[in-house]
Tab-separated table of N, CA and C in Angstrom:
chain	number	residue	atom	x	y	z
A	130	GLN	N	78.439	85.084	84.104
A	130	GLN	CA	79.184	85.711	85.180
A	130	GLN	C	80.356	86.506	84.610
A	131	VAL	N	80.582	87.646	85.193
A	131	VAL	CA	81.701	88.498	84.812
A	131	VAL	C	82.581	88.688	86.031
A	132	GLN	N	83.853	88.462	85.853
A	132	GLN	CA	84.803	88.710	86.936
A	132	GLN	C	85.561	89.991	86.646
A	133	LEU	N	85.684	90.798	87.665
A	133	LEU	CA	86.425	92.058	87.575
A	133	LEU	C	87.564	92.000	88.585
A	134	VAL	N	88.757	92.268	88.129
A	134	VAL	CA	89.925	92.193	88.998
A	134	VAL	C	90.665	93.523	88.951
A	135	GLU	N	90.663	94.202	90.097
A	135	GLU	CA	91.350	95.493	90.182
A	135	GLU	C	92.807	95.295	90.581
A	136	SER	N	93.618	96.260	90.195
A	136	SER	CA	95.020	96.290	90.611
A	136	SER	C	95.510	97.728	90.550
A	137	GLY	N	96.654	97.960	91.158
A	137	GLY	CA	97.274	99.273	91.070
A	137	GLY	C	97.154	100.125	92.319
A	138	GLY	N	96.417	99.649	93.307
A	138	GLY	CA	96.323	100.417	94.540
A	138	GLY	C	97.622	100.403	95.310
A	139	GLY	N	97.676	101.221	96.350
A	139	GLY	CA	98.875	101.254	97.178
A	139	GLY	C	98.936	102.508	98.006
A	140	LEU	N	100.099	102.745	98.541
A	140	LEU	CA	100.351	103.906	99.383
A	140	LEU	C	101.051	104.976	98.564
A	141	VAL	N	100.526	106.185	98.618
A	141	VAL	CA	101.100	107.289	97.859
A	141	VAL	C	101.052	108.542	98.717
A	142	GLN	N	101.994	109.414	98.528
A	142	GLN	CA	102.014	110.667	99.280
A	142	GLN	C	101.027	111.662	98.674
A	143	ALA	N	100.567	112.554	99.503
A	143	ALA	CA	99.674	113.607	99.033
A	143	ALA	C	100.346	114.369	97.885
A	144	GLY	N	99.553	114.650	96.866
A	144	GLY	CA	100.079	115.307	95.681
A	144	GLY	C	100.554	114.351	94.608
A	145	GLY	N	100.614	113.077	94.962
A	145	GLY	CA	101.097	112.079	94.024
A	145	GLY	C	100.010	111.590	93.086
A	146	SER	N	100.399	110.616	92.266
A	146	SER	CA	99.493	110.072	91.253
A	146	SER	C	99.449	108.554	91.354
A	147	LEU	N	98.389	108.007	90.799
A	147	LEU	CA	98.215	106.559	90.826
A	147	LEU	C	97.337	106.165	89.646
A	148	ARG	N	97.586	104.979	89.104
A	148	ARG	CA	96.712	104.460	88.062
A	148	ARG	C	96.171	103.103	88.482
A	149	LEU	N	94.876	103.011	88.530
A	149	LEU	CA	94.212	101.758	88.844
A	149	LEU	C	93.772	101.074	87.559
A	150	SER	N	93.804	99.759	87.580
A	150	SER	CA	93.357	98.972	86.428
A	150	SER	C	92.293	97.992	86.876
A	151	CYS	N	91.409	97.667	85.960
A	151	CYS	CA	90.371	96.680	86.240
A	151	CYS	C	90.218	95.814	84.992
A	152	ALA	N	90.568	94.558	85.120
A	152	ALA	CA	90.457	93.619	84.006
A	152	ALA	C	89.135	92.869	84.104
A	153	SER	N	88.433	92.829	82.999
A	153	SER	CA	87.115	92.188	82.965
A	153	SER	C	87.167	90.893	82.165
A	154	SER	N	86.384	89.929	82.606
A	154	SER	CA	86.260	88.674	81.858
A	154	SER	C	85.046	88.700	80.940
A	155	GLY	N	84.332	89.821	80.922
A	155	GLY	CA	83.111	89.922	80.151
A	155	GLY	C	83.323	89.831	78.652
A	156	ARG	N	82.495	89.004	77.998
A	156	ARG	CA	82.619	88.841	76.549
A	156	ARG	C	82.010	90.007	75.794
A	157	THR	N	81.165	90.795	76.474
A	157	THR	CA	80.529	91.932	75.816
A	157	THR	C	81.128	93.250	76.290
A	158	PHE	N	82.381	93.217	76.677
A	158	PHE	CA	83.005	94.347	77.363
A	158	PHE	C	82.765	95.674	76.652
A	159	SER	N	82.905	95.711	75.351
A	159	SER	CA	82.776	96.980	74.640
A	159	SER	C	81.359	97.550	74.768
A	160	GLY	N	80.414	96.716	75.097
A	160	GLY	CA	79.031	97.156	75.272
A	160	GLY	C	78.632	97.318	76.721
A	161	ASP	N	79.613	97.245	77.617
A	161	ASP	CA	79.337	97.359	79.052
A	161	ASP	C	79.701	98.749	79.560
A	162	THR	N	78.854	99.304	80.387
A	162	THR	CA	79.215	100.523	81.100
A	162	THR	C	80.161	100.134	82.227
A	163	MET	N	81.291	100.827	82.314
A	163	MET	CA	82.269	100.542	83.357
A	163	MET	C	82.395	101.751	84.276
A	164	ALA	N	82.622	101.477	85.533
A	164	ALA	CA	82.673	102.571	86.508
A	164	ALA	C	83.622	102.235	87.645
A	165	TRP	N	83.997	103.269	88.340
A	165	TRP	CA	84.758	103.155	89.579
A	165	TRP	C	83.948	103.808	90.694
A	166	PHE	N	83.949	103.126	91.825
A	166	PHE	CA	83.372	103.646	93.060
A	166	PHE	C	84.456	103.559	94.132
A	167	ARG	N	84.234	104.227	95.240
A	167	ARG	CA	85.169	104.100	96.346
A	167	ARG	C	84.419	104.141	97.663
A	168	GLN	N	85.038	103.534	98.662
A	168	GLN	CA	84.448	103.520	99.999
A	168	GLN	C	85.530	103.807	101.019
A	169	ALA	N	85.381	104.932	101.676
A	169	ALA	CA	86.306	105.318	102.734
A	169	ALA	C	85.852	104.691	104.050
A	170	PRO	N	86.758	104.538	104.994
A	170	PRO	CA	86.392	103.936	106.282
A	170	PRO	C	85.237	104.680	106.939
A	171	GLY	N	84.219	103.943	107.328
A	171	GLY	CA	83.089	104.530	108.016
A	171	GLY	C	82.126	105.294	107.137
A	172	LYS	N	82.337	105.231	105.837
A	172	LYS	CA	81.461	105.974	104.921
A	172	LYS	C	80.823	105.040	103.911
A	173	GLU	N	79.781	105.525	103.260
A	173	GLU	CA	79.122	104.749	102.237
A	173	GLU	C	79.954	104.763	100.954
A	174	ARG	N	79.749	103.730	100.158
A	174	ARG	CA	80.424	103.679	98.872
A	174	ARG	C	79.854	104.773	97.973
A	175	GLN	N	80.755	105.450	97.256
A	175	GLN	CA	80.317	106.565	96.435
A	175	GLN	C	80.881	106.464	95.026
A	176	PHE	N	80.177	107.057	94.100
A	176	PHE	CA	80.563	107.067	92.703
A	176	PHE	C	81.828	107.904	92.499
A	177	VAL	N	82.711	107.414	91.631
A	177	VAL	CA	83.924	108.161	91.281
A	177	VAL	C	83.872	108.586	89.815
A	178	ALA	N	83.693	107.612	88.919
A	178	ALA	CA	83.711	107.911	87.491
A	178	ALA	C	83.107	106.754	86.715
A	179	SER	N	82.624	107.057	85.522
A	179	SER	CA	82.115	106.008	84.637
A	179	SER	C	82.481	106.347	83.197
A	180	ILE	N	82.469	105.311	82.369
A	180	ILE	CA	82.795	105.493	80.966
A	180	ILE	C	81.900	104.596	80.114
A	181	LEU	N	81.384	105.206	79.048
A	181	LEU	CA	80.630	104.442	78.059
A	181	LEU	C	81.565	104.130	76.895
A	182	TRP	N	82.108	105.152	76.319
A	182	TRP	CA	83.101	105.043	75.236
A	182	TRP	C	84.008	106.238	75.362
A	183	PRO	N	85.156	106.272	74.694
A	183	PRO	CA	86.041	107.435	74.790
A	183	PRO	C	85.283	108.720	74.462
A	184	GLY	N	85.367	109.645	75.378
A	184	GLY	CA	84.633	110.889	75.217
A	184	GLY	C	83.336	110.923	75.977
A	185	ALA	N	82.815	109.769	76.323
A	185	ALA	CA	81.612	109.694	77.148
A	185	ALA	C	82.033	109.246	78.539
A	186	THR	N	82.584	110.192	79.271
A	186	THR	CA	83.099	109.935	80.610
A	186	THR	C	82.440	110.888	81.593
A	187	TYR	N	82.243	110.407	82.801
A	187	TYR	CA	81.533	111.178	83.806
A	187	TYR	C	82.257	111.030	85.132
A	188	TYR	N	82.261	112.114	85.903
A	188	TYR	CA	83.039	112.144	87.136
A	188	TYR	C	82.235	112.730	88.290
A	189	ALA	N	82.562	112.245	89.478
A	189	ALA	CA	82.059	112.891	90.674
A	189	ALA	C	82.765	114.228	90.841
A	190	ASP	N	82.066	115.177	91.421
A	190	ASP	CA	82.653	116.513	91.591
A	190	ASP	C	83.936	116.464	92.423
A	191	SER	N	83.995	115.524	93.354
A	191	SER	CA	85.148	115.466	94.255
A	191	SER	C	86.448	115.142	93.528
A	192	LEU	N	86.356	114.517	92.366
A	192	LEU	CA	87.566	114.130	91.647
A	192	LEU	C	87.681	114.785	90.282
A	193	LYS	N	86.697	115.605	89.928
A	193	LYS	CA	86.726	116.232	88.612
A	193	LYS	C	87.991	117.071	88.464
A	194	GLY	N	88.675	116.858	87.345
A	194	GLY	CA	89.909	117.586	87.104
A	194	GLY	C	91.138	116.885	87.641
A	195	ARG	N	90.922	115.890	88.498
A	195	ARG	CA	92.055	115.146	89.076
A	195	ARG	C	92.046	113.688	88.670
A	196	ALA	N	91.021	113.277	87.944
A	196	ALA	CA	90.892	111.865	87.574
A	196	ALA	C	90.584	111.744	86.095
A	197	ALA	N	91.013	110.625	85.535
A	197	ALA	CA	90.703	110.326	84.140
A	197	ALA	C	90.401	108.842	84.019
A	198	ILE	N	89.218	108.553	83.528
A	198	ILE	CA	88.837	107.160	83.308
A	198	ILE	C	88.974	106.852	81.825
A	199	SER	N	89.461	105.677	81.532
A	199	SER	CA	89.632	105.270	80.140
A	199	SER	C	89.417	103.765	80.046
A	200	ARG	N	89.302	103.286	78.814
A	200	ARG	CA	89.096	101.856	78.633
A	200	ARG	C	89.812	101.383	77.388
A	201	ASP	N	90.226	100.137	77.431
A	201	ASP	CA	90.845	99.479	76.297
A	201	ASP	C	89.982	98.251	76.002
A	202	ASN	N	89.167	98.341	74.974
A	202	ASN	CA	88.226	97.251	74.701
A	202	ASN	C	88.919	95.984	74.199
A	203	VAL	N	90.103	96.125	73.636
A	203	VAL	CA	90.841	94.940	73.192
A	203	VAL	C	91.355	94.176	74.415
A	204	LYS	N	91.889	94.897	75.371
A	204	LYS	CA	92.391	94.272	76.595
A	204	LYS	C	91.280	94.027	77.622
A	205	ARG	N	90.080	94.543	77.342
A	205	ARG	CA	88.957	94.417	78.275
A	205	ARG	C	89.354	94.944	79.652
A	206	THR	N	89.907	96.117	79.624
A	206	THR	CA	90.410	96.728	80.857
A	206	THR	C	89.952	98.179	80.936
A	207	VAL	N	89.595	98.607	82.129
A	207	VAL	CA	89.266	99.999	82.388
A	207	VAL	C	90.296	100.540	83.372
A	208	TYR	N	90.638	101.799	83.190
A	208	TYR	CA	91.663	102.428	84.006
A	208	TYR	C	91.097	103.664	84.711
A	209	LEU	N	91.705	103.975	85.842
A	209	LEU	CA	91.405	105.216	86.529
A	209	LEU	C	92.729	105.838	86.926
A	210	GLU	N	93.049	106.938	86.306
A	210	GLU	CA	94.259	107.670	86.651
A	210	GLU	C	93.880	108.833	87.547
A	211	MET	N	94.550	108.929	88.671
A	211	MET	CA	94.264	109.989	89.634
A	211	MET	C	95.541	110.763	89.915
A	212	SER	N	95.411	112.058	90.004
A	212	SER	CA	96.553	112.905	90.290
A	212	SER	C	96.189	113.881	91.397
A	213	SER	N	97.202	114.598	91.876
A	213	SER	CA	97.019	115.558	92.972
A	213	SER	C	96.221	114.914	94.103
A	214	LEU	N	96.617	113.714	94.459
A	214	LEU	CA	95.863	112.957	95.456
A	214	LEU	C	95.918	113.616	96.827
A	215	LYS	N	94.812	113.480	97.544
A	215	LYS	CA	94.670	114.073	98.867
A	215	LYS	C	94.413	112.958	99.881
A	216	PRO	N	94.708	113.191	101.134
A	216	PRO	CA	94.409	112.157	102.142
A	216	PRO	C	92.947	111.725	102.127
A	217	GLU	N	92.066	112.633	101.796
A	217	GLU	CA	90.637	112.273	101.764
A	217	GLU	C	90.274	111.375	100.581
A	218	ASP	N	91.225	111.128	99.695
A	218	ASP	CA	91.008	110.160	98.620
A	218	ASP	C	91.271	108.729	99.091
A	219	THR	N	91.752	108.591	100.298
A	219	THR	CA	92.002	107.264	100.854
A	219	THR	C	90.706	106.471	100.930
A	220	ALA	N	90.720	105.293	100.320
A	220	ALA	CA	89.513	104.474	100.266
A	220	ALA	C	89.848	103.155	99.592
A	221	VAL	N	88.893	102.246	99.647
A	221	VAL	CA	88.948	101.069	98.794
A	221	VAL	C	88.228	101.437	97.504
A	222	TYR	N	88.904	101.224	96.395
A	222	TYR	CA	88.345	101.567	95.093
A	222	TYR	C	87.829	100.295	94.417
A	223	TYR	N	86.582	100.376	93.957
A	223	TYR	CA	85.917	99.228	93.341
A	223	TYR	C	85.610	99.518	91.876
A	224	CYS	N	85.811	98.512	91.077
A	224	CYS	CA	85.419	98.544	89.678
A	224	CYS	C	84.033	97.913	89.563
A	225	ALA	N	83.204	98.449	88.677
A	225	ALA	CA	81.855	97.916	88.502
A	225	ALA	C	81.488	97.887	87.025
A	226	ALA	N	80.621	96.953	86.679
A	226	ALA	CA	80.195	96.811	85.290
A	226	ALA	C	78.679	96.681	85.194
A	227	ARG	N	78.116	97.405	84.261
A	227	ARG	CA	76.716	97.211	83.891
A	227	ARG	C	76.783	96.531	82.523
A	228	VAL	N	76.396	95.279	82.512
A	228	VAL	CA	76.650	94.455	81.332
A	228	VAL	C	75.592	94.658	80.259
A	229	GLY	N	76.085	94.833	79.046
A	229	GLY	CA	75.209	94.869	77.894
A	229	GLY	C	74.488	96.176	77.647
A	230	GLN	N	74.805	97.193	78.442
A	230	GLN	CA	74.160	98.485	78.235
A	230	GLN	C	75.169	99.603	78.433
A	231	LEU	N	75.092	100.581	77.587
A	231	LEU	CA	75.909	101.779	77.732
A	231	LEU	C	74.984	102.897	78.167
A	232	VAL	N	75.040	103.199	79.454
A	232	VAL	CA	74.117	104.180	80.020
A	232	VAL	C	74.825	104.977	81.095
A	233	ARG	N	74.564	106.242	81.119
A	233	ARG	CA	75.173	107.094	82.131
A	233	ARG	C	74.430	106.878	83.445
A	234	THR	N	75.146	106.343	84.450
A	234	THR	CA	74.535	106.155	85.751
A	234	THR	C	75.603	106.134	86.828
A	235	ALA	N	75.307	106.811	87.923
A	235	ALA	CA	76.192	106.846	89.081
A	235	ALA	C	75.599	106.043	90.238
A	236	THR	N	74.543	105.319	89.970
A	236	THR	CA	73.827	104.592	91.013
A	236	THR	C	74.360	103.173	91.137
A	237	GLN	N	74.774	102.817	92.313
A	237	GLN	CA	75.386	101.506	92.537
A	237	GLN	C	74.482	100.362	92.105
A	238	ASP	N	73.211	100.499	92.404
A	238	ASP	CA	72.277	99.410	92.128
A	238	ASP	C	72.133	99.116	90.631
A	239	ASN	N	72.591	100.034	89.812
A	239	ASN	CA	72.482	99.840	88.363
A	239	ASN	C	73.649	99.056	87.777
A	240	TYR	N	74.584	98.665	88.635
A	240	TYR	CA	75.734	97.896	88.172
A	240	TYR	C	75.572	96.430	88.584
A	241	ASP	N	75.921	95.551	87.657
A	241	ASP	CA	75.656	94.127	87.838
A	241	ASP	C	76.795	93.370	88.521
A	242	TYR	N	78.011	93.772	88.244
A	242	TYR	CA	79.167	93.042	88.764
A	242	TYR	C	80.159	94.002	89.387
A	243	TRP	N	80.847	93.481	90.407
A	243	TRP	CA	81.805	94.282	91.169
A	243	TRP	C	83.104	93.514	91.363
A	244	GLY	N	84.189	94.273	91.389
A	244	GLY	CA	85.455	93.677	91.752
A	244	GLY	C	85.605	93.601	93.259
A	245	GLN	N	86.719	93.037	93.681
A	245	GLN	CA	86.953	92.848	95.116
A	245	GLN	C	87.489	94.104	95.780
A	246	GLY	N	87.917	95.057	95.005
A	246	GLY	CA	88.406	96.314	95.542
A	246	GLY	C	89.912	96.353	95.674
A	247	THR	N	90.458	97.543	95.586
A	247	THR	CA	91.898	97.755	95.792
A	247	THR	C	92.074	98.978	96.679
A	248	GLN	N	92.945	98.839	97.663
A	248	GLN	CA	93.125	99.896	98.657
A	248	GLN	C	94.035	100.989	98.115
A	249	VAL	N	93.591	102.212	98.265
A	249	VAL	CA	94.410	103.383	97.970
A	249	VAL	C	94.554	104.174	99.270
A	250	THR	N	95.778	104.404	99.677
A	250	THR	CA	96.037	105.160	100.893
A	250	THR	C	96.915	106.343	100.536
A	251	VAL	N	96.443	107.530	100.880
A	251	VAL	CA	97.193	108.751	100.594
A	251	VAL	C	97.670	109.330	101.916
A	252	SER	N	98.966	109.420	102.065
A	252	SER	CA	99.535	109.932	103.308
A	252	SER	C	99.792	111.425	103.187
A	253	SER	N	99.641	112.102	104.312
A	253	SER	CA	99.829	113.565	104.301
A	253	SER	C	101.266	113.936	104.572
């Protein structure tokens, strides 16, 4: 079992920035694909970003240029830094892990473990 614990959500004004963190209990963290998804009220959960290793990062078009995903394998933590936030970025942000494989995938079903989510609210 892998536990993922997100933190860093909150209320921010439009145009502001936020950094989310996700701490993993996984022993194979460096070999795990890590990703962020989000779910806005009344909408399906959607892919935000994923990371295999530094330089192997992938983003949804909606956040490209405004988000940066990174990981610290020593701390077993993945980060999502978002800037120029818009009200439409308001959502619950979830961390996800595909354990033991480094593979580019934006499909929810390909991830094995999920965090409980952290709320991000962007006010206009």
